[in-house]
Short mmCIF file of C-alpha atoms in Angstrom, two decimals:
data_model
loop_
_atom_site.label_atom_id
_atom_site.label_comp_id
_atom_site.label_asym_id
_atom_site.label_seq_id
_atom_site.Cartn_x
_atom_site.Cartn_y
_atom_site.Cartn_z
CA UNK A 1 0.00 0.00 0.00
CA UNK A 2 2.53 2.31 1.17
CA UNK A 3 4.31 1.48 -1.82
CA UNK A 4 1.41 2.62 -4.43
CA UNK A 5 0.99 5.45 -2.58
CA UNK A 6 4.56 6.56 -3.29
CA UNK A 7 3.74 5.75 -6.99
CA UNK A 8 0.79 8.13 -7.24
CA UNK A 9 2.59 11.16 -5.66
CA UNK A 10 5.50 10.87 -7.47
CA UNK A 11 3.11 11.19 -10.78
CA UNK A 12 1.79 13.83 -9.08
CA UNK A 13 5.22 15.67 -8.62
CA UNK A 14 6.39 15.11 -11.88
CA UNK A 15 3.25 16.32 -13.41
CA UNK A 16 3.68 19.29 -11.25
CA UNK A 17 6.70 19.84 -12.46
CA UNK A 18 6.09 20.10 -15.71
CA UNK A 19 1.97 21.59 -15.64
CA UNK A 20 3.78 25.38 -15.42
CA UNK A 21 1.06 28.04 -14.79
CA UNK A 22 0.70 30.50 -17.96
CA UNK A 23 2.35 33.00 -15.44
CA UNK A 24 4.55 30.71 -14.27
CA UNK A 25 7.48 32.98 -15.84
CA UNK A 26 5.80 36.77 -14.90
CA UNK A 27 6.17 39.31 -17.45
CA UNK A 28 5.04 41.88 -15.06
CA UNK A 29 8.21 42.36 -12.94
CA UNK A 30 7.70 45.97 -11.51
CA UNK A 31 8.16 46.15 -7.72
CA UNK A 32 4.55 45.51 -5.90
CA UNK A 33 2.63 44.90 -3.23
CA UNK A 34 1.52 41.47 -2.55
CA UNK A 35 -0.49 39.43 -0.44
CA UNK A 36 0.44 36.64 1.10
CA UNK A 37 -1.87 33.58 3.18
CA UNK A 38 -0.55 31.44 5.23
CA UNK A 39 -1.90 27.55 6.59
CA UNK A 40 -0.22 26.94 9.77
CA UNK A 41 1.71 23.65 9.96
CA UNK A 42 1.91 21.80 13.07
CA UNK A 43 2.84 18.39 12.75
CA UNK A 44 5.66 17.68 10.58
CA UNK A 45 5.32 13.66 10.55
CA UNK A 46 1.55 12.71 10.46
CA UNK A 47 1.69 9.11 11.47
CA UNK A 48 3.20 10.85 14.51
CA UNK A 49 1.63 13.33 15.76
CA UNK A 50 3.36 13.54 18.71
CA UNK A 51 6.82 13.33 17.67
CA UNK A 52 9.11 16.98 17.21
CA UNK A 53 12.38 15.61 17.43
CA UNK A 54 13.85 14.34 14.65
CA UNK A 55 17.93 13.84 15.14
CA UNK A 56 19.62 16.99 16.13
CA UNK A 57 16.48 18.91 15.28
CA UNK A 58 13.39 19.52 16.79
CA UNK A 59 10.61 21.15 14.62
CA UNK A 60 9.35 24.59 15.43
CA UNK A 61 6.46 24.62 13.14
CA UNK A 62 5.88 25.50 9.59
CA UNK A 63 3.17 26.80 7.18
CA UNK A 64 2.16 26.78 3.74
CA UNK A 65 1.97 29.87 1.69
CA UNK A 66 0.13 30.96 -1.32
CA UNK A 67 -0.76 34.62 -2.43
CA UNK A 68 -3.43 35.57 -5.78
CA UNK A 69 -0.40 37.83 -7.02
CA UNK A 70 0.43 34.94 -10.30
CA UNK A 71 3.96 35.92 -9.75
CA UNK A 72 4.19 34.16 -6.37
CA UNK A 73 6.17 31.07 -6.39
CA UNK A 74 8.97 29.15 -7.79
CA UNK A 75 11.17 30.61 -4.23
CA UNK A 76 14.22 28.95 -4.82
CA UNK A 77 16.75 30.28 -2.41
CA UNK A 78 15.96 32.27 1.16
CA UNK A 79 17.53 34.15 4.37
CA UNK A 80 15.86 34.62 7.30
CA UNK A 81 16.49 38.48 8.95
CA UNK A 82 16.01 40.17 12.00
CA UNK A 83 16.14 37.11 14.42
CA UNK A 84 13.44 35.55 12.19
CA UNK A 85 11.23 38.47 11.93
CA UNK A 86 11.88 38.85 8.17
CA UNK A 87 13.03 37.18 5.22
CA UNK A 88 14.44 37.79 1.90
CA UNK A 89 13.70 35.05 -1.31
CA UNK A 90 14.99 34.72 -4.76
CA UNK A 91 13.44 33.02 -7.71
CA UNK A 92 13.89 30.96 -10.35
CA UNK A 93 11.72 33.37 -12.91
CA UNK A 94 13.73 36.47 -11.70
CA UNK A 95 12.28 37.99 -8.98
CA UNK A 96 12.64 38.52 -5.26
CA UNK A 97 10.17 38.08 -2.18
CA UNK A 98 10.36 40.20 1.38
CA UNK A 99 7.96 40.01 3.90
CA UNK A 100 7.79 40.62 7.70
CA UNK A 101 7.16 37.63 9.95
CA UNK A 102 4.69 38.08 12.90
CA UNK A 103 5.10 35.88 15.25
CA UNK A 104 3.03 34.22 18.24
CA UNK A 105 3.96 34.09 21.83
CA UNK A 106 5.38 30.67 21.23
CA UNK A 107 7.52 32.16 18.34
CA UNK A 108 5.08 30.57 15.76
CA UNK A 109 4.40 32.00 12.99
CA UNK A 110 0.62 33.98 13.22
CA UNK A 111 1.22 35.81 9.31
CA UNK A 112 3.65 37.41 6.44
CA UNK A 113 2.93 40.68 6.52
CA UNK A 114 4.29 44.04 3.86
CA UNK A 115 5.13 41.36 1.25
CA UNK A 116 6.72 43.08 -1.89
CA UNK A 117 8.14 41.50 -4.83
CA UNK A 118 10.76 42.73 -7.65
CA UNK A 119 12.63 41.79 -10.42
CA UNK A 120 16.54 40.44 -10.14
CA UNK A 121 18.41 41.70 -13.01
CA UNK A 122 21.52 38.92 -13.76
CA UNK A 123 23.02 41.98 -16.07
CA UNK A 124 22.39 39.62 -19.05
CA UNK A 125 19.28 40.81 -21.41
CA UNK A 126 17.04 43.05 -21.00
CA UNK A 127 15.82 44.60 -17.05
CA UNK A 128 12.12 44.90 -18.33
CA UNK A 129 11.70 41.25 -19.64
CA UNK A 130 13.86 38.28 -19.65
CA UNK A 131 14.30 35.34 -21.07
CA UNK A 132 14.60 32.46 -17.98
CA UNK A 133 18.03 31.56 -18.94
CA UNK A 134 19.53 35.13 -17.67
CA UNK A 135 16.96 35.24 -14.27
CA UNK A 136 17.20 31.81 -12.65
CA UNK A 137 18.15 33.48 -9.47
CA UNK A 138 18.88 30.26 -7.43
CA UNK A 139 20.08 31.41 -4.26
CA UNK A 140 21.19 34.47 -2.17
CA UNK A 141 23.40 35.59 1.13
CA UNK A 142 24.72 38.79 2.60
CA UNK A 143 28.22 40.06 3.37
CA UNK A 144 28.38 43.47 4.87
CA UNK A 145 26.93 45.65 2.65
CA UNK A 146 26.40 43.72 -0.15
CA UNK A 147 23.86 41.07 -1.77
CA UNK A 148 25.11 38.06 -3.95
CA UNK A 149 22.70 36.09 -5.96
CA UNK A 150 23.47 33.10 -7.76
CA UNK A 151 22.40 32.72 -11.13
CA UNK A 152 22.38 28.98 -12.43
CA UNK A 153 21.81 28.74 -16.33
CA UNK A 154 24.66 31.24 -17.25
CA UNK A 155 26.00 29.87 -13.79
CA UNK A 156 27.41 32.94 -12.40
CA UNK A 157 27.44 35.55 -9.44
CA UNK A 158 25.90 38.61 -9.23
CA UNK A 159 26.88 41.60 -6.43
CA UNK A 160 24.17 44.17 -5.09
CA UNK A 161 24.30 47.15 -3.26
CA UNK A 162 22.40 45.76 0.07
CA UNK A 163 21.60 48.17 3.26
CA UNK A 164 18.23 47.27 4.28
CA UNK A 165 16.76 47.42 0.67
CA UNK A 166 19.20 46.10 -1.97
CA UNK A 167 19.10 47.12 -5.24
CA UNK A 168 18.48 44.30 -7.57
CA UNK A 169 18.62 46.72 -10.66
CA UNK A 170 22.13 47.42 -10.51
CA UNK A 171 24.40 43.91 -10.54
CA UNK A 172 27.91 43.97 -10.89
CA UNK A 173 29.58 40.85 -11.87
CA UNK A 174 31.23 38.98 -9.25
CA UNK A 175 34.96 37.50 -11.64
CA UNK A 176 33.93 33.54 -12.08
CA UNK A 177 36.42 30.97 -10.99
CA UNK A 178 37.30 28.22 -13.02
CA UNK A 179 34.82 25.42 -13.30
CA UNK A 180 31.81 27.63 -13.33
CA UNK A 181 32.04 27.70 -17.71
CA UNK A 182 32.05 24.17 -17.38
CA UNK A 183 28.93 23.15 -15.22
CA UNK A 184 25.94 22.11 -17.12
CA UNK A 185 23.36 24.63 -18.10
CA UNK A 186 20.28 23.21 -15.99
CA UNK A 187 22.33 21.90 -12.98
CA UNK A 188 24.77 24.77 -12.19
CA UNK A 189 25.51 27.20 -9.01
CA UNK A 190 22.51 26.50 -6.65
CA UNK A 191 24.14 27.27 -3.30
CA UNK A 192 25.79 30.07 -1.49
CA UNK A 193 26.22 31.00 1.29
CA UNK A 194 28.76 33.60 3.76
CA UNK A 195 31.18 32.17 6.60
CA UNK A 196 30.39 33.34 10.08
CA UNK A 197 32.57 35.88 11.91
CA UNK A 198 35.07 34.03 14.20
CA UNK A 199 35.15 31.33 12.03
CA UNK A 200 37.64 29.92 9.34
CA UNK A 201 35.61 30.90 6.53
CA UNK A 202 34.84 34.36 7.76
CA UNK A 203 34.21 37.16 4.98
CA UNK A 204 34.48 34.34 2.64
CA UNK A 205 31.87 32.86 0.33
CA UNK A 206 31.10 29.30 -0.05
CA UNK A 207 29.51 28.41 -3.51
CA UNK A 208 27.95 24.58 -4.44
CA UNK A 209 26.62 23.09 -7.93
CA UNK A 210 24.02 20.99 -7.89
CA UNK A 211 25.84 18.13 -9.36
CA UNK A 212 29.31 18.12 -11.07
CA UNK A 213 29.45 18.26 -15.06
CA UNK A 214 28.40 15.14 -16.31
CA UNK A 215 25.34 13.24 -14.44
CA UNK A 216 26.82 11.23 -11.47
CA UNK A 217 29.56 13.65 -10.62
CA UNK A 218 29.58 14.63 -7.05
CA UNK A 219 28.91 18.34 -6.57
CA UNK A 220 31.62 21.04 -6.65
CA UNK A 221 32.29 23.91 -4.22
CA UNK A 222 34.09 26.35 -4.04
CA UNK A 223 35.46 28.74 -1.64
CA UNK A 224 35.88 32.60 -2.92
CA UNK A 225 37.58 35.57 -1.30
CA UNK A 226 35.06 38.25 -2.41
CA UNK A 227 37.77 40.98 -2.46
CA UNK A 228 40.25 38.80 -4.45
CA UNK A 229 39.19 41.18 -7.94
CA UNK A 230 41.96 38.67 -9.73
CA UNK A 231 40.09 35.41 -8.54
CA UNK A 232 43.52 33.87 -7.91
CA UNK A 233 42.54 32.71 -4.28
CA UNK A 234 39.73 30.19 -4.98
CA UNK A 235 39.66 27.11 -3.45
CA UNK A 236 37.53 23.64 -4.57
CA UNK A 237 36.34 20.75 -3.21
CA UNK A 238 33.70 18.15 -3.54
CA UNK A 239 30.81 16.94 -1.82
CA UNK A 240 29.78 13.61 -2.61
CA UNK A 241 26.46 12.47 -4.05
CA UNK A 242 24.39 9.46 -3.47
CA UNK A 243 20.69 8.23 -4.90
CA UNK A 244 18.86 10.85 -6.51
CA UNK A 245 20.31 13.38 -4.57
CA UNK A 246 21.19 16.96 -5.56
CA UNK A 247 22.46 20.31 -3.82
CA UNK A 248 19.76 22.95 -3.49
CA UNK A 249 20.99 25.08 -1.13
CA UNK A 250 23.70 26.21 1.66
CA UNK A 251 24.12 28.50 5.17
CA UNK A 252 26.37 27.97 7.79
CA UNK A 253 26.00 27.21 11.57
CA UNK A 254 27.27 29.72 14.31
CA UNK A 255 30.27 27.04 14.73
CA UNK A 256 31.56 27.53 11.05
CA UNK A 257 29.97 24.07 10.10
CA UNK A 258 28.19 24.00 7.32
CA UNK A 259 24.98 22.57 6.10
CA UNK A 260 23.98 21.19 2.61
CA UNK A 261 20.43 20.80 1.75
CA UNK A 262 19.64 18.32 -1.16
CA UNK A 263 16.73 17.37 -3.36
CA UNK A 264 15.65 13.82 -4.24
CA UNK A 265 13.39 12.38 -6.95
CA UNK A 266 12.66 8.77 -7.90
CA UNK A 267 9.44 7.32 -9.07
CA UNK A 268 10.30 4.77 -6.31
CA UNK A 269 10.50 6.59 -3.61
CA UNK A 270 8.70 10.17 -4.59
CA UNK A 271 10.37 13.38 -3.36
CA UNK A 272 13.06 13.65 -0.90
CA UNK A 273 15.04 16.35 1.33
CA UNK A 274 18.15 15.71 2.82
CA UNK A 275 20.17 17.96 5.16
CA UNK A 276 24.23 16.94 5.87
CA UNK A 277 26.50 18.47 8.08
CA UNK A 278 30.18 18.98 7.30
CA UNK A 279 32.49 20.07 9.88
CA UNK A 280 34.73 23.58 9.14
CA UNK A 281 37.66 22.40 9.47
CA UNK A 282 36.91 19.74 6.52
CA UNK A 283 36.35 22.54 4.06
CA UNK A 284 39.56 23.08 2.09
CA UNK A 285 41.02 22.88 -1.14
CA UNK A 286 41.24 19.90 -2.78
CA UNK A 287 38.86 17.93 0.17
CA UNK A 288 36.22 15.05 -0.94
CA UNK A 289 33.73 15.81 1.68
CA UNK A 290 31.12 13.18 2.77
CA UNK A 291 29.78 15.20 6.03
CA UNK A 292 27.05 13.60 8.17
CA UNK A 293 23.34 13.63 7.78
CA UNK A 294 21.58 15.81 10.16
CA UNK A 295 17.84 14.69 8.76
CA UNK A 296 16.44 13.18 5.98
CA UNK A 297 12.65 13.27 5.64
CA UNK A 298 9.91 12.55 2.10
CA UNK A 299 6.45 11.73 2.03
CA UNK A 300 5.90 10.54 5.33
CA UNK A 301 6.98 14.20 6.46
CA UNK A 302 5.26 17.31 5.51
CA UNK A 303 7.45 18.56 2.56
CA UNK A 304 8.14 19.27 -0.80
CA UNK A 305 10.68 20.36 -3.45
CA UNK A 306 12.74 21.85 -0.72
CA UNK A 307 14.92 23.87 -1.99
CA UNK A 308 15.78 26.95 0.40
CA UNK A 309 17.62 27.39 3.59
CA UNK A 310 18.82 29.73 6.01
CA UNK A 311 20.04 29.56 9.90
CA UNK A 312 19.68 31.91 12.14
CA UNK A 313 19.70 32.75 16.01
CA UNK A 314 15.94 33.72 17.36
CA UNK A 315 15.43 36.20 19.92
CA UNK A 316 15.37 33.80 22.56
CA UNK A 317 19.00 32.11 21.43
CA UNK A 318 18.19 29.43 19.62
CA UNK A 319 19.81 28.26 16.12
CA UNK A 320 16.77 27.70 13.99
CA UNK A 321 17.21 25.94 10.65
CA UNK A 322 14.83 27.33 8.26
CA UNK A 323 13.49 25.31 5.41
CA UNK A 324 11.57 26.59 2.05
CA UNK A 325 10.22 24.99 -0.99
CA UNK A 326 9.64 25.73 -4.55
CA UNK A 327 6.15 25.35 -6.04
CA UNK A 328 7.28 24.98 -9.96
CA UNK A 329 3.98 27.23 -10.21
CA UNK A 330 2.03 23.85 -10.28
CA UNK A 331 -1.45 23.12 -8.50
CA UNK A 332 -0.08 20.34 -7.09
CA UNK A 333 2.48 21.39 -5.34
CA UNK A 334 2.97 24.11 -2.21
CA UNK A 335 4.90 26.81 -0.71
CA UNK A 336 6.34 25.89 2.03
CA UNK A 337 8.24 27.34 4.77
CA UNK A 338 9.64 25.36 7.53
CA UNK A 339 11.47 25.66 10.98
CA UNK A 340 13.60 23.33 13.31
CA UNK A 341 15.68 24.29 16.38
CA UNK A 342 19.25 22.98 16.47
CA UNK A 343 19.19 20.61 19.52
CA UNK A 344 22.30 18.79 18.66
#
């Protein structure tokens, strides 16, 4: 039984994957208003209601967003702000999200509130209207005073002027290392992410494809020094891939560690999320790195294509692992936003 069931949904996802909404790719990219509804999530394993710990994590609670605005969707890469008061999304058809979260007294989430969207110009084609190849904006993290998007078809990284609004009109380049030219088109730069302060990677920026060049290659990362205007200090490495498996996205811990969060697909099985942990002082050049698995969850658990994530400390201390997923602009799939507490 359990097994047909897997069968139907993962029918299900692939036809959501491919049944794109008309406006799945919006040509109205001006800056708006939006807004946004949320479904409160409250049990993250339904044949256990009872049961928030899972590993090194224990959920928080989660909900499931959807907004009227046609744009909405397709959130591919995320950081939470403001001790998890706000967030910042990319997407895959160009644009970004921001919204306030208000929380509950339990730090739950009660709504997303001044949602705007925008358009993410690469600097490839044109700012009013774009082709998808130039605007699938991936993911996204913050150093100082600057944004950096990464851009997977044409597979590299963009730099924006960031402050508490950053300006997604105005990219400059950021010089690509080698290996970037070489990655395949539709399974490029997903991940980035910015090491902590007191750590090894400080001021640095890690940077992860979802798979290496040719299917089956583990994924390639790379470490970049964003002042280095040469880009002769890169570093590489790889992270090994198993299954179905693929890197979606990347943040680090308050330690330095840092955490990989993967994507798998089978008609078998159905859709899959993985999070590993690899330990900082693992990350350098020339390392094969296997890390540990922190949790691994599919259609037992309440997800989807997961394919955002950002950690952050909440106002009461806690590391909270944040977890988002991308609709593909499909009816049968959901928005999702998700949150665990480090317990480990």
């Amino acid at each position: 039984m359990i097994a047909g069931w897997r069968m139907v949904a993962a029918v299900l996802f692939i036809a959501g994957a491919v049944v794109l909404s008309p406006s799945g790719i919006a040509d109205d990219r001006r800056e708006r208003s939006l807004k946004v509804d949320v479904d409160p999530i409250e049990i993250f394993r339904p044949s256990e209601p009872e049961k928030m710990r899972f590993g090194g994590l224990e959920f928080k609670g989660g909900v499931v967003l959807s907004s009227e605005d046609k744009a909405f969707g397709g959130l591919s890469g995320v950081r939470v702000l403001e001790d998890g008061r706000a967030l910042i999304a990319v997407t895959d058809t160009g644009l970004w999200f921001r919204a306030g979260i208000e929380r509950k007294g339990d730090g739950g989430i009660r709504a997303f509130t001044a949602a705007r969207m925008g358009r993410v110009y690469s600097g490839h084609g044109s700012r009013e209207k774009s082709v998808k190849f130039f605007i699938d904006a991936e993911s996204i993290t913050f150093l100082e005073d600057r944004a950096f998007v990464a851009f997977e078809m044409i597979n590299e990284l963009a730099v924006y002027s960031a402050g508490s609004n950053p300006d997604f009109d105005r990219p400059v380049r950021l010089k690509s290392p080698p290996g970037f030219a070489d990655l395949h088109p539709n399974a490029g730069l997903e991940a980035i992410a910015t090491g902590r302060d007191n750590t090894p990677l400080s001021g640095r920026l890690v940077v992860v494809s979802e798979r290496g060049k040719r299917r089956g290659d583990d994924a390639i990362g790379w470490v970049i020094d964003p002042e280095d205007s040469a880009g002769t200090k890169v570093l590489s490495f790889t992270i090994t891939l198993d299954g179905t498996y693929r890197v979606t996205d990347a943040d680090f811990l308050p330690n330095g560690d840092l955490l990989i969060l993967e994507r798998g697909f089978s008609l078998g099985t159905g859709v899959e999320m993985r999070l590993r942990r690899f330990a900082a002082d693992t990350i350098r050049d020339g390392a094969e790195l296997q890390g540990s698995v922190l949790l691994e969850a599919g259609l037992s658990e309440r997800i989807d294509n997961m394919e955002g994530l950002s950690v952050y400390r909440n106002s009461e201390g806690e590391t909270i692992v944040a977890l988002l997923s991308d609709d593909n602009f499909s009816i049968l799939q959901r928005t999702i936003f998700l949150e665990f507490a480090l317990r480990d």
